[in-house]
PDB file of C-alpha atoms in Angstrom:
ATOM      1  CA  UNK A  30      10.325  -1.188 -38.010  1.00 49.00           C
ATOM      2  CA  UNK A  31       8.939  -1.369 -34.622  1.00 49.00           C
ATOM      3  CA  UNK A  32       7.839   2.643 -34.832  1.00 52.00           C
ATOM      4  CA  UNK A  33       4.890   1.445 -37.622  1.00 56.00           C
ATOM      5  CA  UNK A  34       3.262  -0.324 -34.957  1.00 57.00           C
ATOM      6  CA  UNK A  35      -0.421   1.415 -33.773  1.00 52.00           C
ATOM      7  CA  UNK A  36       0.434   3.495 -30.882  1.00 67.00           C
ATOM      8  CA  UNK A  37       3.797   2.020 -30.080  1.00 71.00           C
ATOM      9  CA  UNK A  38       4.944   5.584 -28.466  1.00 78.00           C
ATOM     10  CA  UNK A  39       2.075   4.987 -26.157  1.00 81.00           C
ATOM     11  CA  UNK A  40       2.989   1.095 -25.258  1.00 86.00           C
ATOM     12  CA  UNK A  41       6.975   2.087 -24.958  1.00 87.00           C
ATOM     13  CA  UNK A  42       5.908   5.044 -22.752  1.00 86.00           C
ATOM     14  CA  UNK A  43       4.008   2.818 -20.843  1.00 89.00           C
ATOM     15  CA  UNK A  44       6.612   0.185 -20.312  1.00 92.00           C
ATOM     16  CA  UNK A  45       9.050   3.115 -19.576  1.00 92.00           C
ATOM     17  CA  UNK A  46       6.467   4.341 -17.018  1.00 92.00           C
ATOM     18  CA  UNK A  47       5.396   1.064 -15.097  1.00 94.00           C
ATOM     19  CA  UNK A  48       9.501   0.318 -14.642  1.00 94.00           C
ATOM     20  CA  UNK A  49      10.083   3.836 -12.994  1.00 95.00           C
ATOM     21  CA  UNK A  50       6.744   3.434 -11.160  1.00 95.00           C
ATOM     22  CA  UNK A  51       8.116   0.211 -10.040  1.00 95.00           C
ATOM     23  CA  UNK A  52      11.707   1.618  -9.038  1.00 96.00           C
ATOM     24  CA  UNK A  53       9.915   4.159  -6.804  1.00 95.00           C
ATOM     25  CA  UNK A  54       7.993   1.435  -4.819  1.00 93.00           C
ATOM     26  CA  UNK A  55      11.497   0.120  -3.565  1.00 94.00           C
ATOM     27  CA  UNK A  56      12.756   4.044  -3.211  1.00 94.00           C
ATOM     28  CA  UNK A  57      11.039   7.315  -3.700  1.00 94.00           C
ATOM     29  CA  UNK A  58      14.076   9.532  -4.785  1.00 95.00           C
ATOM     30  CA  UNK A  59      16.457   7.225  -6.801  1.00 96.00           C
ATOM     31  CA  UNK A  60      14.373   7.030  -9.678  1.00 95.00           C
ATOM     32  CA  UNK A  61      13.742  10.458  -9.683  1.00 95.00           C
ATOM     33  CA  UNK A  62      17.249  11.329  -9.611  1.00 96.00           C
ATOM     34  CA  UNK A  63      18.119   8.891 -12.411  1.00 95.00           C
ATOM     35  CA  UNK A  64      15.311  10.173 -14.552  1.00 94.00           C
ATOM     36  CA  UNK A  65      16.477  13.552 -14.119  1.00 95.00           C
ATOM     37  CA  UNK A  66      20.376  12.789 -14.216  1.00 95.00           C
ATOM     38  CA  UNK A  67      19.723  10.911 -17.890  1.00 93.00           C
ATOM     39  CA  UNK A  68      17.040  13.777 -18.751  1.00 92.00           C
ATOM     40  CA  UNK A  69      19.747  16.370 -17.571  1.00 93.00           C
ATOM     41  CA  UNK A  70      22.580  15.053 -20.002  1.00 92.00           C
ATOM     42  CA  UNK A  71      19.906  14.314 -22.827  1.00 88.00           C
ATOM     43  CA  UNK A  72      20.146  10.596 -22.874  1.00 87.00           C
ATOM     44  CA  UNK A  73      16.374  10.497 -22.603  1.00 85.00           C
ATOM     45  CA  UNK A  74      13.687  12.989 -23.660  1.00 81.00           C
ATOM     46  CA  UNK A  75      11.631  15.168 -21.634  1.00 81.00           C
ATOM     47  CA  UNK A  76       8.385  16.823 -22.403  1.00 77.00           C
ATOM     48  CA  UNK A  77       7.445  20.883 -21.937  1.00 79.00           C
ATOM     49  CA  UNK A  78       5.475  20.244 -18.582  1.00 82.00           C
ATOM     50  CA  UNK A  79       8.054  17.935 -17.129  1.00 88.00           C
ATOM     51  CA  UNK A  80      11.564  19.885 -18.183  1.00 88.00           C
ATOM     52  CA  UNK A  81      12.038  21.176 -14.301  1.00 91.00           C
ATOM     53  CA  UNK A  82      13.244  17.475 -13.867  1.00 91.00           C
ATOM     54  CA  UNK A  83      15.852  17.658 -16.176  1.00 91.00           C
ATOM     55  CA  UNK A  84      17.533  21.259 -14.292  1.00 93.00           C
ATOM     56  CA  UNK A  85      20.373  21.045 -11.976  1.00 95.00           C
ATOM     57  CA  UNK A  86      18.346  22.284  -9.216  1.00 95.00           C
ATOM     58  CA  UNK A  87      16.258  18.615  -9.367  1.00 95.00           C
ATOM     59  CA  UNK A  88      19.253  17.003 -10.157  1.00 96.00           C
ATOM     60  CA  UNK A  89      20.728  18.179  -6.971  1.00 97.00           C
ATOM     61  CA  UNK A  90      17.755  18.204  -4.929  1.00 96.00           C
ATOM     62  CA  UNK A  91      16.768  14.587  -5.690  1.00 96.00           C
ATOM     63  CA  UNK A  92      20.738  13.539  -5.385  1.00 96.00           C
ATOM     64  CA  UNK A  93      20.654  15.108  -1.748  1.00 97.00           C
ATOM     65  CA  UNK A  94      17.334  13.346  -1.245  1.00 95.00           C
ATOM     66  CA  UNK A  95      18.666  10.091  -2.720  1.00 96.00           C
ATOM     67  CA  UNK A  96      21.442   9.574  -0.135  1.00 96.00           C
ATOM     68  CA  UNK A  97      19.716  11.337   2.464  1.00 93.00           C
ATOM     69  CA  UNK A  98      16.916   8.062   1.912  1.00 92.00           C
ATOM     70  CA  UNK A  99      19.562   5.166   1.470  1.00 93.00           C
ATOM     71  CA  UNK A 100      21.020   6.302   4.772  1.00 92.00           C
ATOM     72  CA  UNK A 101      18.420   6.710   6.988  1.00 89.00           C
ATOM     73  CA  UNK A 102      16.959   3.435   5.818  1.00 87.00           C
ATOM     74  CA  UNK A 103      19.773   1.950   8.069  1.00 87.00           C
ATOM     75  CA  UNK A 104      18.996   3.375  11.124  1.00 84.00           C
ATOM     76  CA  UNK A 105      16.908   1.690  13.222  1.00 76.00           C
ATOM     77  CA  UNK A 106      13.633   3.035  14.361  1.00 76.00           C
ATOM     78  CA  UNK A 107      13.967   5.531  11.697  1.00 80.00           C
ATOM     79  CA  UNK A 108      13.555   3.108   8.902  1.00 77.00           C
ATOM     80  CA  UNK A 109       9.784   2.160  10.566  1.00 74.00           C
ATOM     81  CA  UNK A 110       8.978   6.120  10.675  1.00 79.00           C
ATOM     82  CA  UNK A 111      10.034   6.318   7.324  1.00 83.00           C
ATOM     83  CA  UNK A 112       7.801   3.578   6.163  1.00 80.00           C
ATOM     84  CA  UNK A 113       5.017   5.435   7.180  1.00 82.00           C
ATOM     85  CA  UNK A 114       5.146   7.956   4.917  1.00 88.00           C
ATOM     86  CA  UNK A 115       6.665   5.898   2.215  1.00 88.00           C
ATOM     87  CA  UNK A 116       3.487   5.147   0.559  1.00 89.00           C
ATOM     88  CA  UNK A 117       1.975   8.367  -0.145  1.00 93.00           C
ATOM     89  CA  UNK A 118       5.326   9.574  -1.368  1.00 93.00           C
ATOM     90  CA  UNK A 119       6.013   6.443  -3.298  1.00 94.00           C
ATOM     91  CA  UNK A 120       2.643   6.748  -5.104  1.00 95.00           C
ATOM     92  CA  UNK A 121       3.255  10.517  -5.758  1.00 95.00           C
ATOM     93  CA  UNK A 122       6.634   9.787  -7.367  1.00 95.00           C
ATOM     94  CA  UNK A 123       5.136   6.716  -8.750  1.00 95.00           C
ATOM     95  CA  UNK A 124       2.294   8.791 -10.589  1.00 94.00           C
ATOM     96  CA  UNK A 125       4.938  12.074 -11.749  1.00 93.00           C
ATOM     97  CA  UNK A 126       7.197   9.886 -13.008  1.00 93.00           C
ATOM     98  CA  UNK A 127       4.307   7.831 -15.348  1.00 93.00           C
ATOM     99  CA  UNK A 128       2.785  10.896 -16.553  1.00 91.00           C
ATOM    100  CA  UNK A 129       6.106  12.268 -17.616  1.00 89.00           C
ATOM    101  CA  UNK A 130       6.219   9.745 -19.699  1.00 85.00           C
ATOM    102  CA  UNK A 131       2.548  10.217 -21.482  1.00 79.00           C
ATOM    103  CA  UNK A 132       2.922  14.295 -22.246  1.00 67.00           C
ATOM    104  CA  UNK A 133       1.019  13.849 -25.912  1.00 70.00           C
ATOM    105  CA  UNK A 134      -2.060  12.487 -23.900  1.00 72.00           C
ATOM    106  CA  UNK A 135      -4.808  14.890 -22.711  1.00 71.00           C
ATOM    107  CA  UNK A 136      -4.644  16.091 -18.831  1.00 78.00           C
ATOM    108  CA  UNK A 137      -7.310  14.051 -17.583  1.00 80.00           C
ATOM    109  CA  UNK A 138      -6.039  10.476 -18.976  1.00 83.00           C
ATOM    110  CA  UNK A 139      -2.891  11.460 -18.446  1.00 85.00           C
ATOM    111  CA  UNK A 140      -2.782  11.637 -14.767  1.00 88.00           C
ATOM    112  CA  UNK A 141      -5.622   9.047 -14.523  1.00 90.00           C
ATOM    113  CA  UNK A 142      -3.463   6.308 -15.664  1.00 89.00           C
ATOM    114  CA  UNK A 143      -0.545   7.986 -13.945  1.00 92.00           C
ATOM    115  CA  UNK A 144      -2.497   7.445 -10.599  1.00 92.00           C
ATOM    116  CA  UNK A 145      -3.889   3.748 -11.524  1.00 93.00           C
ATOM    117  CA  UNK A 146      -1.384   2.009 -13.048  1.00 92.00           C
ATOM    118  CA  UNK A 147       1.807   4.163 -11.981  1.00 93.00           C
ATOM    119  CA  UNK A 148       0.899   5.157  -8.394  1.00 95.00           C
ATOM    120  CA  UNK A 149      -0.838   1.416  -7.793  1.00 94.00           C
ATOM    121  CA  UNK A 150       2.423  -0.104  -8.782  1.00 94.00           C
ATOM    122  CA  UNK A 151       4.404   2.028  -6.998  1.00 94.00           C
ATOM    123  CA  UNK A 152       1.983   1.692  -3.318  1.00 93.00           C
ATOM    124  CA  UNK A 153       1.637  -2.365  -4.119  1.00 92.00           C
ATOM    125  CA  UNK A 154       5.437  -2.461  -4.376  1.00 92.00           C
ATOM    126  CA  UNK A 155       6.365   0.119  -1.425  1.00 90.00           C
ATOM    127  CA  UNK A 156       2.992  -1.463   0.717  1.00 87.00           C
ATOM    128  CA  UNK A 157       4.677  -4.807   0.409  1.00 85.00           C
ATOM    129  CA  UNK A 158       8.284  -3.915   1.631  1.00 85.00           C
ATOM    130  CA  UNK A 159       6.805  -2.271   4.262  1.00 82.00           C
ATOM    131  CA  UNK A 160       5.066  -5.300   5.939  1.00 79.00           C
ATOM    132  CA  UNK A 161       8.588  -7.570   4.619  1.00 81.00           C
ATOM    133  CA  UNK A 162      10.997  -5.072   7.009  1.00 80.00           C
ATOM    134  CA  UNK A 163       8.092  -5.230   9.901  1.00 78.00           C
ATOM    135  CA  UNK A 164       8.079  -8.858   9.973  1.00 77.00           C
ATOM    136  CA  UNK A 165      12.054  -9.287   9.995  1.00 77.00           C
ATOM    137  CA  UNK A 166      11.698  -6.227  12.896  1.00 76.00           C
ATOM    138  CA  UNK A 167       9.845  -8.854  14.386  1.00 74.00           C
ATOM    139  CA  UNK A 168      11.421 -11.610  14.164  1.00 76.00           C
ATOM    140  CA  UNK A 169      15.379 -10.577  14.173  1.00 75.00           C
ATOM    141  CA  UNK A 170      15.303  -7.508  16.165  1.00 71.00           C
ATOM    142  CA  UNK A 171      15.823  -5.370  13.229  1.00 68.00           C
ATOM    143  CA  UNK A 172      18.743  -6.855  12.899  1.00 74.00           C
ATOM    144  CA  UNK A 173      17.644  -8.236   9.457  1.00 78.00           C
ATOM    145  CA  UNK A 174      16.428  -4.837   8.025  1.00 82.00           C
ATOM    146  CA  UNK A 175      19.707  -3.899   6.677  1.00 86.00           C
ATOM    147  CA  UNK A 176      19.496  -6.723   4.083  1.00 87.00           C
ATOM    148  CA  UNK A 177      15.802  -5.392   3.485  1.00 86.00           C
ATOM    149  CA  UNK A 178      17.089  -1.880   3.171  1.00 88.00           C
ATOM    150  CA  UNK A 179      20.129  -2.973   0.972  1.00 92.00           C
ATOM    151  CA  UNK A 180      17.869  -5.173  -1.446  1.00 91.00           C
ATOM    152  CA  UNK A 181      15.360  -2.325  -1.947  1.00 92.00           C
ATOM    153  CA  UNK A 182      18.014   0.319  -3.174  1.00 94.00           C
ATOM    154  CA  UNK A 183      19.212  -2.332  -5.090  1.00 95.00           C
ATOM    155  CA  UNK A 184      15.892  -2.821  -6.754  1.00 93.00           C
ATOM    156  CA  UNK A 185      15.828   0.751  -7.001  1.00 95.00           C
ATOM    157  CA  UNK A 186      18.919   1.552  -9.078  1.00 95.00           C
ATOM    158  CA  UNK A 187      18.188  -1.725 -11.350  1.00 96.00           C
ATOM    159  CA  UNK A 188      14.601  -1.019 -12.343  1.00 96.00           C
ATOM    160  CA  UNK A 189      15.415   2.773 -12.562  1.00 95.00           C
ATOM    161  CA  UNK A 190      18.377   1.756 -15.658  1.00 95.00           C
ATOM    162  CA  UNK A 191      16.195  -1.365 -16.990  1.00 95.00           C
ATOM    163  CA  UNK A 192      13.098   1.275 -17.343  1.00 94.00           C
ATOM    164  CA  UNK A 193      15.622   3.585 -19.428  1.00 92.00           C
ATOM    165  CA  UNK A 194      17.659   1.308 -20.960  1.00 93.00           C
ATOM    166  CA  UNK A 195      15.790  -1.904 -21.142  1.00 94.00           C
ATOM    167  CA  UNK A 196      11.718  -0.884 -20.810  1.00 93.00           C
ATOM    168  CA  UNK A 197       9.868  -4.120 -22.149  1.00 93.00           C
ATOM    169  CA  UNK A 198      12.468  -5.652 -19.387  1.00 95.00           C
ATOM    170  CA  UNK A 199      11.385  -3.841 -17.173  1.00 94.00           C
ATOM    171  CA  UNK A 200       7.782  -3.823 -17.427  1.00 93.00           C
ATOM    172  CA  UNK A 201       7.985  -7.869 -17.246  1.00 94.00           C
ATOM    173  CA  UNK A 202      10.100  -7.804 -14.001  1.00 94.00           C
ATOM    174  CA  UNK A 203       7.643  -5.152 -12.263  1.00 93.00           C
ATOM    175  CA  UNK A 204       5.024  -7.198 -13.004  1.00 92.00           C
ATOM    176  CA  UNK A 205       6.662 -10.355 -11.665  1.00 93.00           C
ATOM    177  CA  UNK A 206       7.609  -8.329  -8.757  1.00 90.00           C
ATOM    178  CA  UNK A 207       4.596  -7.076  -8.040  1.00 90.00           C
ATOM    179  CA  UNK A 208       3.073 -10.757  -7.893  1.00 90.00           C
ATOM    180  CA  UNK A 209       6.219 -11.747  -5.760  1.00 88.00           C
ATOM    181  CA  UNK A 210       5.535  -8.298  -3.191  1.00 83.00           C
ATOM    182  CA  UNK A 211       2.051  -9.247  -2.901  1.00 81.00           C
ATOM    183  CA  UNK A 212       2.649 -12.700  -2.027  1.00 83.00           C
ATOM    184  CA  UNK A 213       5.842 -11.963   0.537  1.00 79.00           C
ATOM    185  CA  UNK A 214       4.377  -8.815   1.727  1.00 71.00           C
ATOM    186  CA  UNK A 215       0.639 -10.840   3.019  1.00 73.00           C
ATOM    187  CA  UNK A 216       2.645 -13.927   4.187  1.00 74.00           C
ATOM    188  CA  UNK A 217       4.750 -10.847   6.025  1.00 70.00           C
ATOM    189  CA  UNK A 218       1.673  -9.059   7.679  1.00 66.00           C
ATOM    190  CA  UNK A 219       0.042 -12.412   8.695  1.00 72.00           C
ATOM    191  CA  UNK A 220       3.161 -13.431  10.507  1.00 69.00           C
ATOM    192  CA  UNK A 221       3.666  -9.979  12.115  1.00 65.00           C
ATOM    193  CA  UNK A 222      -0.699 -10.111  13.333  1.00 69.00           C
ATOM    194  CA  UNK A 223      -0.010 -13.941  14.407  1.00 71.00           C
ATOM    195  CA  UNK A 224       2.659 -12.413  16.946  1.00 63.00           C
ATOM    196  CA  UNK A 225       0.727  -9.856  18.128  1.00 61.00           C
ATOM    197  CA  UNK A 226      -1.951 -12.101  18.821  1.00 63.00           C
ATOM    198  CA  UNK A 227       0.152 -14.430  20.797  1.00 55.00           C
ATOM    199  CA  UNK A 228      -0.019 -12.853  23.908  1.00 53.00           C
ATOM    200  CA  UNK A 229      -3.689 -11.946  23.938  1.00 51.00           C
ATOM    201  CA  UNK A 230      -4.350 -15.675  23.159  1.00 46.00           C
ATOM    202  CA  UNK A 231      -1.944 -16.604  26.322  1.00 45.00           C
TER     203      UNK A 231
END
């Protein structure tokens, strides 16, 4: 019933897109490994230009990467180097994994609303975390950024099976969380700058 609807494909893929955009924000490789574990065993389509996801070399590749990314996230130090280059990657992954899912579009609007809508998701959500595990750096020691670290892998795995599984679902909670990361993540990086302030000010 659903499938008469003008350009439904395009909304679903969408939907589908903006959750796995979303997913990547929290963690870069996760969602590419689930895309390409559910791609590999057929549970979800993949287009001509995008099939090298569904092969067992990506499926091991992004597995190794996967764990290789949840780990480190617990180390300390490393997790701040690793949010440095987070955001690129995250908006990389971010835009692949939208476009993958918008293969009947032409080239150019294809990646252009890959790189808006899925790589801007994916930076806002990844940009925000970023300034969250600073601030609790700050103000536990670091001591705090294993519940950050555990919470984004968590949002990871969630919005990677609601974004297969459960799309429209998963559209609505990246856009709540988006609103929530924005919020968090300024109140975040205005508590980290007031701190660094306070001894210049004394």
């Amino acid at each position: 019933m659903l499938d008469h609807i003008p350009y439904f494909s395009y909304i679903l893929s969408a939907f589908i897109g903006i959750g796995l955009a979303a997913a990547t924000g929290f963690r870069v490789f996760l969602p590419m490994f689930a895309v390409s574990l559910a791609s590999y065993f057929h549970w979800i389509p993949m287009s001509e230009n995008f099939e090298w996801l569904s092969g067992l070399p990506a499926l091991i590749t992004t597995g190794i990467a996967t764990i290789a990314e949840i780990l480190t996230y617990y180390i300390p130090f490393v997790d701040h180097l690793l949010d440095t280059i987070s955001i690129p990657l995250a908006t990389v992954a971010g835009s692949i994994l939208f476009a993958s899912q918008f293969a009947d579009l032409g080239t150019f609007p294809q990646w252009a609303l890959a790189l808006i809508a899925g790589g801007g998701t994916a930076a806002t959500i990844s940009t925000g975390f970023a300034g969250i595990r600073a601030a609790s750096t700050a103000t536990t020691g670091g001591l705090g950024n294993s519940v950050v670290g555990t919470t984004e892998t968590a949002g990871a795995g969630v919005m990677s099976i609601l974004a297969i599984a459960a799309p429209v679902i998963a559209a609505i909670c990246a856009i709540i969380l988006i609103i929530l990361v924005v919020i968090f993540g300024r109140k975040a990086w205005r508590k980290l700058r007031s701190r660094k302030n306070a001894p210049d000010i004394l």
